[in-house]
Short mmCIF file of C-alpha atoms in Angstrom, two decimals:
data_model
loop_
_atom_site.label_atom_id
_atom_site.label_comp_id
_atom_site.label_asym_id
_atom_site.label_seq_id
_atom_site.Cartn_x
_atom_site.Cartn_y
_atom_site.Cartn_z
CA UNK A 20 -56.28 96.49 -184.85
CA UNK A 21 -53.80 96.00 -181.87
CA UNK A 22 -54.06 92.90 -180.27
CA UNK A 23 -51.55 93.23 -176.69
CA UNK A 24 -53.32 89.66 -175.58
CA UNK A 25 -54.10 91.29 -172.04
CA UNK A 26 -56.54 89.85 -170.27
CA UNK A 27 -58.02 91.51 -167.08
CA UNK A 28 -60.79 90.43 -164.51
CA UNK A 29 -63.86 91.59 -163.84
CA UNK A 30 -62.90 92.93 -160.70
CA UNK A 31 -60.12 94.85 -161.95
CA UNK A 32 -61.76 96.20 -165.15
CA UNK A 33 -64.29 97.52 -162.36
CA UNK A 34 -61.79 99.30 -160.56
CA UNK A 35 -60.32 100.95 -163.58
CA UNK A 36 -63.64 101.57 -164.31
CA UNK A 37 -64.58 103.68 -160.79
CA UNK A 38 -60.72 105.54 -161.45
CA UNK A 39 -62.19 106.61 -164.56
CA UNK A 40 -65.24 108.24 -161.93
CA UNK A 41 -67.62 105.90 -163.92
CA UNK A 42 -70.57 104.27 -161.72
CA UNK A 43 -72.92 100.97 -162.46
CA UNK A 44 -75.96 102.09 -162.33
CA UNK A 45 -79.27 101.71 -164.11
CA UNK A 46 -80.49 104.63 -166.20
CA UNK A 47 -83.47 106.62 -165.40
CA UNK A 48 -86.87 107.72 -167.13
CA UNK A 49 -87.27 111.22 -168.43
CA UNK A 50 -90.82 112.16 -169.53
CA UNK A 51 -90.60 112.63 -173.29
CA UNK A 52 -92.80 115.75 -173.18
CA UNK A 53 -91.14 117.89 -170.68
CA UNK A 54 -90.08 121.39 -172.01
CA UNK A 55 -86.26 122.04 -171.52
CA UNK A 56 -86.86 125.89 -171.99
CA UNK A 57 -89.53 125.81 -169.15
CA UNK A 58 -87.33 123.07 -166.54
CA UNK A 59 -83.97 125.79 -167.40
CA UNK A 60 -86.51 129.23 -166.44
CA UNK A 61 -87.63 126.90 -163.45
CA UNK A 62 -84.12 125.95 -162.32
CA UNK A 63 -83.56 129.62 -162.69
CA UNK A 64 -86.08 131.12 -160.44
CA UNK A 65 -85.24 128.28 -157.71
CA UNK A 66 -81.54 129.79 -157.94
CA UNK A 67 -82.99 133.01 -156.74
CA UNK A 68 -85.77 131.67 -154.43
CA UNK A 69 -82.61 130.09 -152.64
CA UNK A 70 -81.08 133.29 -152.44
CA UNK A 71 -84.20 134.62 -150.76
CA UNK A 72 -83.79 131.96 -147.90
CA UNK A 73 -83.48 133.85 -144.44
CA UNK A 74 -84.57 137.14 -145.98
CA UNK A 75 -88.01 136.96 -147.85
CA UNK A 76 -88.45 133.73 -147.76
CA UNK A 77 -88.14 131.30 -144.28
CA UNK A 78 -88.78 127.78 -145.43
CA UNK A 79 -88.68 126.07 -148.78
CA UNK A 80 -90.64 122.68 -148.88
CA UNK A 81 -91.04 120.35 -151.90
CA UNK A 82 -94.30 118.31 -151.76
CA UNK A 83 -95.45 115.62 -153.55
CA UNK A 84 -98.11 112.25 -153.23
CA UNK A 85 -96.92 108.61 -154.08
CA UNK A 86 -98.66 105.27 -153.36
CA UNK A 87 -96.63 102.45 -152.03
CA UNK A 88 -97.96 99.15 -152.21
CA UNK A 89 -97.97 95.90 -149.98
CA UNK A 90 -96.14 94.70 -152.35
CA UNK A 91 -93.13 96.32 -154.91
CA UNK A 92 -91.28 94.94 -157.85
CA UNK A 93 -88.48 93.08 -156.64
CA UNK A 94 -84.83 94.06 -156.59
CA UNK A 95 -81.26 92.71 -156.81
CA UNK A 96 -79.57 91.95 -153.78
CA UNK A 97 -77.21 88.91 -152.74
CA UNK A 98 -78.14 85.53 -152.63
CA UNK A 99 -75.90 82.66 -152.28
CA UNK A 100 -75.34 80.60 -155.84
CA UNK A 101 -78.14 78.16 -156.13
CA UNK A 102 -80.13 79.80 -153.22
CA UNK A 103 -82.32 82.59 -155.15
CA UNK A 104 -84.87 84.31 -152.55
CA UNK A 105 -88.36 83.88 -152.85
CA UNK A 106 -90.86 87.00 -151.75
CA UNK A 107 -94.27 85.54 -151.08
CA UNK A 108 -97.04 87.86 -152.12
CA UNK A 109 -101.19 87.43 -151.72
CA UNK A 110 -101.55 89.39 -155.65
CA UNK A 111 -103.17 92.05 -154.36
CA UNK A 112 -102.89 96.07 -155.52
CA UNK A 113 -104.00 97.03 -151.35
CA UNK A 114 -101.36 99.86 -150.28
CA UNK A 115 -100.73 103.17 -148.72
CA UNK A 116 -101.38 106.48 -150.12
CA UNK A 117 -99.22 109.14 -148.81
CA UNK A 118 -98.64 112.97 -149.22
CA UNK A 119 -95.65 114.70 -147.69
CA UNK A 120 -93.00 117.29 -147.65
CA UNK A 121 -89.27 118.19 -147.65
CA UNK A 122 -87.95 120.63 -146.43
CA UNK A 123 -85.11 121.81 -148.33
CA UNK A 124 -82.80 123.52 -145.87
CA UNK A 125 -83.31 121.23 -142.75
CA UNK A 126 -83.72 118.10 -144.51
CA UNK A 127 -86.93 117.26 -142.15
CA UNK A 128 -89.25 115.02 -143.96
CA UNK A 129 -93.28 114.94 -142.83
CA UNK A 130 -96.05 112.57 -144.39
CA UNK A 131 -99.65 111.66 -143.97
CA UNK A 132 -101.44 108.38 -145.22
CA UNK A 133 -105.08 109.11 -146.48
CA UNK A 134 -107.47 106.66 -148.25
CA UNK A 135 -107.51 109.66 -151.46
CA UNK A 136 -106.36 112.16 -152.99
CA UNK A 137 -108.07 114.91 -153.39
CA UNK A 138 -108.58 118.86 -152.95
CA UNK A 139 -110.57 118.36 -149.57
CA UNK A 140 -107.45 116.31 -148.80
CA UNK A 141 -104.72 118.65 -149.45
CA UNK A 142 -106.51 122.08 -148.33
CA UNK A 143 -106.20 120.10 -145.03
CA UNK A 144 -102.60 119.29 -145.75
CA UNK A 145 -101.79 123.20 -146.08
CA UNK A 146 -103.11 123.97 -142.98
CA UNK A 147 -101.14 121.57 -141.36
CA UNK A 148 -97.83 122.63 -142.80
CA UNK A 149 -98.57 126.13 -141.48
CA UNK A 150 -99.35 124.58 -138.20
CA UNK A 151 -95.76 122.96 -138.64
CA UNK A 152 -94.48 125.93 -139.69
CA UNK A 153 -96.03 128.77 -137.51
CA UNK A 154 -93.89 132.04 -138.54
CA UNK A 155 -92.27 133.30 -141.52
CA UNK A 156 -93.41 132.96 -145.16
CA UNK A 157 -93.21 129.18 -146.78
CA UNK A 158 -93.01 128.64 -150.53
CA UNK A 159 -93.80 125.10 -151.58
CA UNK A 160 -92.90 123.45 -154.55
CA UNK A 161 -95.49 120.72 -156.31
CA UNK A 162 -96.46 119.50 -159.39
CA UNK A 163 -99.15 120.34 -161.67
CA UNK A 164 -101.74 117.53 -160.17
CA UNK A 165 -105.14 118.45 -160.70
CA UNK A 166 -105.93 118.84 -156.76
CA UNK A 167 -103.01 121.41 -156.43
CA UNK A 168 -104.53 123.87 -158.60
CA UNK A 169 -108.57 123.17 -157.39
CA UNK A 170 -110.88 126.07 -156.88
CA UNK A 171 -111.50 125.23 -153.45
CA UNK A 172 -108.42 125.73 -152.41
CA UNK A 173 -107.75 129.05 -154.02
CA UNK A 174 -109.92 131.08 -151.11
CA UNK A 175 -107.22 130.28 -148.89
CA UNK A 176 -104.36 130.44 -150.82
CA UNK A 177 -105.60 134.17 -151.05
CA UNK A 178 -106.06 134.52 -147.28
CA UNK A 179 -102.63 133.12 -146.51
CA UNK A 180 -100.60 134.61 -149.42
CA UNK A 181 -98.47 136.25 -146.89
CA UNK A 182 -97.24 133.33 -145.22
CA UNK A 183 -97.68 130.66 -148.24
CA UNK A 184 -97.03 130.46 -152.04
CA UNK A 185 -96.88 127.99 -154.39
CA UNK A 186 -94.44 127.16 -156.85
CA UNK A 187 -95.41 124.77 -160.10
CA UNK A 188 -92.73 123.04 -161.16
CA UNK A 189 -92.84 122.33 -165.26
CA UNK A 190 -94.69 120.30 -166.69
CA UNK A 191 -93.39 116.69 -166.88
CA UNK A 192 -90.59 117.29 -164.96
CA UNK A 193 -90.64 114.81 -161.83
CA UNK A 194 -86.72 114.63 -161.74
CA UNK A 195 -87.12 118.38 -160.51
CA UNK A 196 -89.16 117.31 -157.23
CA UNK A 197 -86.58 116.71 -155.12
CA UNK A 198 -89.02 114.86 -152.45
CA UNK A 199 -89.75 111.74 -155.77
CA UNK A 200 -86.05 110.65 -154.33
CA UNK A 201 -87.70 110.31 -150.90
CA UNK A 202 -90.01 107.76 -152.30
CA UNK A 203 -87.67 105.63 -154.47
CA UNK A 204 -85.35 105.58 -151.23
CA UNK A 205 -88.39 104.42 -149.17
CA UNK A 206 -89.73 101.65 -150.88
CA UNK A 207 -85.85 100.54 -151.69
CA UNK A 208 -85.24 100.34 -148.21
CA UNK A 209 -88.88 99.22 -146.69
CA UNK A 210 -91.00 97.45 -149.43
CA UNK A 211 -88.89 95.96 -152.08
CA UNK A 212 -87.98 92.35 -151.45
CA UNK A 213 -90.53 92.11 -148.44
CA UNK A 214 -93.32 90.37 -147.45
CA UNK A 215 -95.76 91.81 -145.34
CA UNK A 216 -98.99 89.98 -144.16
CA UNK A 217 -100.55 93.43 -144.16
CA UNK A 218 -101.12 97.28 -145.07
CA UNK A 219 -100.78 97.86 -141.48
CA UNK A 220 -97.86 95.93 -141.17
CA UNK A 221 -96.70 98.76 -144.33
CA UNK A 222 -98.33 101.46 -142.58
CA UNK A 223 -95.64 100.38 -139.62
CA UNK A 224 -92.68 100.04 -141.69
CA UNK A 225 -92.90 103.22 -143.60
CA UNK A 226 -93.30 105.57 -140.30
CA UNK A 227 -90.59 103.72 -138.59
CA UNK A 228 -88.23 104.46 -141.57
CA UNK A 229 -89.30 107.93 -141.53
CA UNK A 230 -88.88 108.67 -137.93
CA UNK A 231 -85.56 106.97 -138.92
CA UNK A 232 -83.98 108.82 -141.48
CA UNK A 233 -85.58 112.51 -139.21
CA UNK A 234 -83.27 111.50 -136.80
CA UNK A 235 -80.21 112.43 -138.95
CA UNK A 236 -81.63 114.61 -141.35
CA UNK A 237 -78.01 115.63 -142.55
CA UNK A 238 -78.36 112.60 -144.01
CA UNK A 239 -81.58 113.42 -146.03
CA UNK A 240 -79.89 116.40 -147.16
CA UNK A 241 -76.40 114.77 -148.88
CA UNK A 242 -79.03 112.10 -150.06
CA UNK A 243 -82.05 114.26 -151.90
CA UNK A 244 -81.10 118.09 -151.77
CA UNK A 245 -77.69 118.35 -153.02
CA UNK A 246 -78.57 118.39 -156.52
CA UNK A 247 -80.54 121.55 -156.82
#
């Protein structure tokens, strides 16, 4: 073994490092159980739903529910040496259940907070994106969650199946929800590393951020929907 006694800093070994179009980042889970066949035949049909934009299809929205707690695992960020932050916290598991949408071509992002999930819960929801949405046909893609597929919802699925549809996405395949990035960009930017005294005070926070980030949805767009 060659031994050219070159030593380089840190610094530099990270430049050399970006040149080689390299990036330091933390890996991500996978689900162990998803079905490659099934995530390929769904990346597939999403090809030609795209295609379908502006012709049979209007509006493409992915949906999706997340909880976001008062308080989040803490992050990295800068501290000076010696002077490590310290996030108070009261223990507690209190938080905010939301369920929203993205829309894929206009980057738009709309949520509700609700005390539960459940199918009364997101028939509701449905009529309210069609409220959002008054004209042209919408096709919404969601996971497999229990609520999404409920009988009581299926009456007016079948009354509105001219103007909504709904598209599964594979089994254990969260990575293919493009609206999940929404909520690890959200509690990055709002919860992590804060305190707040309390859910309201979270309640506040998240709205703000997404009134926010609606304001330049362009933004949303390079950020969550580039990818598929």
């Amino acid at each position: 073994m060659l031994n050219f006694k070159i030593i380089i800093k840190h610094s530099s070994m990270a430049v050399i490092l970006h040149r080689l179009n390299l990036s330091y980042t933390r890996p991500t889970y996978v689900l162990k159980k998803a079905d490659k066949e099934k995530q390929e035949v769904f990346k597939t049909d999403f090809e030609t739903l795209k295609k379908h934009l502006d012709g049979l299809v209007d509006t493409i929205l992915f949906q999706d529910e997340s909880m976001i707690r008062d308080y989040q695992a803490i992050q990295k960020t800068w501290f000076v040496k010696g002077q490590q932050r310290k996030i108070p916290t009261y223990g507690k598991n209190a938080g905010v259940k939301l369920i929203g949408i993205l829309d894929y071509e206009t980057g738009h992002v709309y949520c509700e907070e609700h005390d539960k999930y459940d199918a009364v819960v997101f028939l509701e929801f449905l009529k309210k994106v069609l409220s959002q949405y008054p004209k042209g046909k919408i096709v919404i893609v969601l996971d497999n969650a229990r609520i999404h597929h409920a009988k009581l919802i299926q009456p007016f699925l079948e009354e509105m199946k001219d103007r909504l549809e709904l598209m599964f996405l594979p089994p254990y395949s969260p990575e293919l929800n493009l609206i999940e990035g929404l909520w690890g960009w959200l509690k990055s930017s709002v919860v992590n590393n804060v305190f707040f005294k309390s859910v309201n005070r979270v309640k506040d926070s998240i709205q703000n951020f997404i009134r926010t980030i609606n304001k330049v949805p362009t933004a949303t767009i390079d950020r969550l929907c580039v990818r598929m």
